[in-house]
PDB file of C-alpha atoms in Angstrom:
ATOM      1  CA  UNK A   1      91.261  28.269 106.804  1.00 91.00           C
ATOM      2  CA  UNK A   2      93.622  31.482 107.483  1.00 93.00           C
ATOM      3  CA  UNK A   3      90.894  34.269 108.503  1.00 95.00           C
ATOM      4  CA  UNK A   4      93.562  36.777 107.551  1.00 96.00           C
ATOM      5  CA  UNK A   5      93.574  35.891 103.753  1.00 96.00           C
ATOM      6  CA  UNK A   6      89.800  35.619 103.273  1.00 97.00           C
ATOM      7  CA  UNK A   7      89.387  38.872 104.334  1.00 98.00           C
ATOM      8  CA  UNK A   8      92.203  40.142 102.236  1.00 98.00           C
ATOM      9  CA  UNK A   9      90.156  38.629  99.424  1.00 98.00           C
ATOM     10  CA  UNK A  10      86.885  40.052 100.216  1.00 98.00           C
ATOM     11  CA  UNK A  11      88.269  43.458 100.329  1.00 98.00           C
ATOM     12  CA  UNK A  12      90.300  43.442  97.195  1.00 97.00           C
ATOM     13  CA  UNK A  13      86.480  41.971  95.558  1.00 97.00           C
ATOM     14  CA  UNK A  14      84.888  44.290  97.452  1.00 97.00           C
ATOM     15  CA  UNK A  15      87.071  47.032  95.615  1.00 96.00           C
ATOM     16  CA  UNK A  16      87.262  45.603  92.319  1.00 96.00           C
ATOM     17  CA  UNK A  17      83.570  46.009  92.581  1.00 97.00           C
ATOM     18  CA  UNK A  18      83.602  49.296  93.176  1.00 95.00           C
ATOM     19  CA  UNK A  19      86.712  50.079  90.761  1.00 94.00           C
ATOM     20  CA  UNK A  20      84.354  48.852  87.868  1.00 95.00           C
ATOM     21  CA  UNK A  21      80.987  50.260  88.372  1.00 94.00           C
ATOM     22  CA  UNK A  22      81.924  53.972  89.861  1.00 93.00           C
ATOM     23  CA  UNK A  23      84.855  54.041  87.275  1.00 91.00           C
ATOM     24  CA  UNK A  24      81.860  53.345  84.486  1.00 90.00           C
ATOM     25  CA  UNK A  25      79.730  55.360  85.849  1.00 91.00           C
ATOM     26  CA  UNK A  26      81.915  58.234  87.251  1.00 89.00           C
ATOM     27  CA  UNK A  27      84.789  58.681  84.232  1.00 86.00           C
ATOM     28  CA  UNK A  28      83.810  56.548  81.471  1.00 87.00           C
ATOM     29  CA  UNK A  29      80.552  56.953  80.805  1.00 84.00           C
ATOM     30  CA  UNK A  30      81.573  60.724  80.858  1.00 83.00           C
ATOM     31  CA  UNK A  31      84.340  60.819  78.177  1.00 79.00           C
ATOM     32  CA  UNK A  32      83.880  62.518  74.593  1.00 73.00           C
ATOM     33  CA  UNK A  33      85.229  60.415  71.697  1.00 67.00           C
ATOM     34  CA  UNK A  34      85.819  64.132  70.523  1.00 66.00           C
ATOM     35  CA  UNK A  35      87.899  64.418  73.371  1.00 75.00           C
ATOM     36  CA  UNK A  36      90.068  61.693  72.631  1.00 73.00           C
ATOM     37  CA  UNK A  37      92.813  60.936  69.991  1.00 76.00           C
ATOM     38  CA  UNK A  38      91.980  58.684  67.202  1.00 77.00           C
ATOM     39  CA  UNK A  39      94.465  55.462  68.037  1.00 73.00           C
ATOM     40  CA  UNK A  40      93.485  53.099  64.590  1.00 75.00           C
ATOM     41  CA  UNK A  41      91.878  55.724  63.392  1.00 76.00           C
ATOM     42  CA  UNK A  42      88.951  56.254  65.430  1.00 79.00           C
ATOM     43  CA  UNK A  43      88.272  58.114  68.592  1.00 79.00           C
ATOM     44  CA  UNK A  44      85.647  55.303  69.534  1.00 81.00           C
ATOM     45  CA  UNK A  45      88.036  52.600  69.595  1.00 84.00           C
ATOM     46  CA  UNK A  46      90.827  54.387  71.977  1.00 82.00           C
ATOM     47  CA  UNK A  47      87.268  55.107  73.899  1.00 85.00           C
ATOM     48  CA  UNK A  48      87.071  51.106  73.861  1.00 86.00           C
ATOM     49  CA  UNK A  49      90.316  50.452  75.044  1.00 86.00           C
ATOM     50  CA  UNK A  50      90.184  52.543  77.977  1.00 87.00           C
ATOM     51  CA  UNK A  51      87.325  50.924  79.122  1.00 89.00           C
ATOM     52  CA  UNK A  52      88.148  47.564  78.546  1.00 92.00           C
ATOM     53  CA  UNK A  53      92.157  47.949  80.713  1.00 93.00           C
ATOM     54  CA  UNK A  54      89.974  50.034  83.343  1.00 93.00           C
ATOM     55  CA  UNK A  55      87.942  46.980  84.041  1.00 95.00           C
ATOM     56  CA  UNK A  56      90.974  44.784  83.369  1.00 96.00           C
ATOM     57  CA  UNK A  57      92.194  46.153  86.792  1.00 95.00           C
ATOM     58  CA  UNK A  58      89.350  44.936  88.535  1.00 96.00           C
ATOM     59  CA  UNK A  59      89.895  41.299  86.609  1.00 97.00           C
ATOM     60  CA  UNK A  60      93.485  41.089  88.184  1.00 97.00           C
ATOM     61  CA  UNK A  61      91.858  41.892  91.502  1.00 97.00           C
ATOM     62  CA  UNK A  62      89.614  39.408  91.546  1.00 98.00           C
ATOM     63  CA  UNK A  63      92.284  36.946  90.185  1.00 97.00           C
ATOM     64  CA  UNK A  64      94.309  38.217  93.161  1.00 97.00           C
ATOM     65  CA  UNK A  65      91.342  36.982  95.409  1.00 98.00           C
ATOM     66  CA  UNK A  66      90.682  33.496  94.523  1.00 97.00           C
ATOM     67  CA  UNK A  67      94.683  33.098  94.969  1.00 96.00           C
ATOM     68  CA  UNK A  68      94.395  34.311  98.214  1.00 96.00           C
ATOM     69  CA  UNK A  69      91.327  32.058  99.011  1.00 96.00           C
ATOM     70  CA  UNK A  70      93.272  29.062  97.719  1.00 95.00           C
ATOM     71  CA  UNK A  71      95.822  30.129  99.497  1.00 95.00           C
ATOM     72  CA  UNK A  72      93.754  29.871 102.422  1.00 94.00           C
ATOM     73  CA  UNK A  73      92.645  26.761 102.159  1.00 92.00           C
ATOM     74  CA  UNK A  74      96.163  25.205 101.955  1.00 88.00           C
ATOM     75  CA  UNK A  75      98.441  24.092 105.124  1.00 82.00           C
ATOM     76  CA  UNK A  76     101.227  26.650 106.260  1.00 75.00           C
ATOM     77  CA  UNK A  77     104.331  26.302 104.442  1.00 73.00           C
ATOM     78  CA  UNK A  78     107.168  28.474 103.063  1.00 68.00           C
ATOM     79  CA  UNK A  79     106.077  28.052  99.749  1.00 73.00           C
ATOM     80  CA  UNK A  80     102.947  29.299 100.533  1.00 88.00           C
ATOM     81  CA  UNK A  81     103.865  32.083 103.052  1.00 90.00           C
ATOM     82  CA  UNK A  82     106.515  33.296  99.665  1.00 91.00           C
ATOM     83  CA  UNK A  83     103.379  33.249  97.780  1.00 93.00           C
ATOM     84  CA  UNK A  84     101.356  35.451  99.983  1.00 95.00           C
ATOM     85  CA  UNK A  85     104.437  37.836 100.926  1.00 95.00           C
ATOM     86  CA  UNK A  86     104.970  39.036  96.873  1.00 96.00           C
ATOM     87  CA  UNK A  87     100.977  39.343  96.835  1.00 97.00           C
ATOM     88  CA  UNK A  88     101.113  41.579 100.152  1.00 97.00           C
ATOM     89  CA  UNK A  89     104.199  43.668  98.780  1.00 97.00           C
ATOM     90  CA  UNK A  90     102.898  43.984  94.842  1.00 97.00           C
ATOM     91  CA  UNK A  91      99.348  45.032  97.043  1.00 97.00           C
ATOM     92  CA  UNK A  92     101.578  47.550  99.488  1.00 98.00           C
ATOM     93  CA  UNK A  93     103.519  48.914  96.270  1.00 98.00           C
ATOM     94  CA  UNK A  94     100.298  49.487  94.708  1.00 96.00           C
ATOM     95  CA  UNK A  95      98.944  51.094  97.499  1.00 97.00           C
ATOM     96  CA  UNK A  96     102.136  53.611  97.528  1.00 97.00           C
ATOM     97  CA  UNK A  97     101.759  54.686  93.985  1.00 97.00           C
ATOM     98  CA  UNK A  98      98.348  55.020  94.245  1.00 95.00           C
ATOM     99  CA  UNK A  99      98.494  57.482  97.360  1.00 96.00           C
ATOM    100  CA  UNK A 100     101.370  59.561  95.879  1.00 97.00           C
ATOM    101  CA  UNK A 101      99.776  59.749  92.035  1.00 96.00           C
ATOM    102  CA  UNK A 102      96.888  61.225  93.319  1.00 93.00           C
ATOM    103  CA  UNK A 103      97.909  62.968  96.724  1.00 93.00           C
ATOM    104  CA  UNK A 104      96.064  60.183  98.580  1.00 87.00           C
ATOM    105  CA  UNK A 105      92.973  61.678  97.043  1.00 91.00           C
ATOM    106  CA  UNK A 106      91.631  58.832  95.778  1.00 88.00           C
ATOM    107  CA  UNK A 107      90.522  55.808  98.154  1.00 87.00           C
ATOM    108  CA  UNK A 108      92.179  52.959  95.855  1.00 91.00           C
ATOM    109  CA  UNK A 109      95.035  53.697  98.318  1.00 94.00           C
ATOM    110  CA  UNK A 110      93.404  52.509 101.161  1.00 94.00           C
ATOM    111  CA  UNK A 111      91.716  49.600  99.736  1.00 94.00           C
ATOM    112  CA  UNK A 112      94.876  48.272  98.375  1.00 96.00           C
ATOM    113  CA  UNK A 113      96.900  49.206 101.315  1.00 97.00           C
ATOM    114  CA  UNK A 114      94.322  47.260 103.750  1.00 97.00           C
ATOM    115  CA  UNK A 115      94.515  44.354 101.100  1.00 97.00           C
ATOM    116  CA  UNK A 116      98.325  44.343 101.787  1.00 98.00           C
ATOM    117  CA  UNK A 117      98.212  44.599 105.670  1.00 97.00           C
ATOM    118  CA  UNK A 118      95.486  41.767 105.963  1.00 97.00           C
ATOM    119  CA  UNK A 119      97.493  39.416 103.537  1.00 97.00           C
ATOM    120  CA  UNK A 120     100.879  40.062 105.312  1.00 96.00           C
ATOM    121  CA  UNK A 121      99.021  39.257 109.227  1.00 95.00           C
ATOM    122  CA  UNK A 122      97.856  35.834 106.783  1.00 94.00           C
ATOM    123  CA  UNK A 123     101.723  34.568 106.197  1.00 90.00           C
ATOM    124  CA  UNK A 124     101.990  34.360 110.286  1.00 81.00           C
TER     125      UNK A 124
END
């Protein structure tokens, strides 16, 4: 089992975790439907789909996990080590925006840029 890709995994869960509940609790929860425009008429649906692409994020992450633990499990090969190189570099781009949208401000950046260095040391 490559060591390098289960922690990868653990750290993007780790964060997905966190994305969800201190997004809810942090931004969401604290949104006015007055606040908001009315998409389909109505402020409490565009409230709705906020929320529900916010937590979509952490959804992908964890999808992004069990790859990498099943990627893991598997024998070396450069099919895999493809695999886990366009996982590392969508993780590392995501990481980039991240830190220049918000001034590396917010700790996504880190998270995701860890994700990317700890998935790159699991394609050697």
């Amino acid at each position: 089992m490559n060591a390098f890709l289960v922690a990868a995994a653990g750290v993007v869960t780790l964060g997905g975790v966190l994305h969800s509940l201190l997004g809810e609790r942090l931004i969401l929860s604290k949104l006015s439907t007055a606040s908001l425009p009315k998409v389909v008429g109505s402020s409490d649906f565009t409230l709705q789909v906020l929320r529900v692409f916010w937590h979509l994020v952490s959804v992908a992450w964890w999808g992004f996990a069990l790859l990498l633990v099943l990627l893991a499990r598997l024998p070396a090969g450069e099919g895999n080590r493809s695999l886990i190189l366009a996982i590392a570099v969508t993780f590392l781009a995501s990481a980039i925006v991240s830190a220049v949208v918000s001034r590396g401000k917010h700790f996504s950046w880190g998270v995701l840029l860890l994700t990317a260095i700890l998935t790159w040391l699991g394609t050697g």
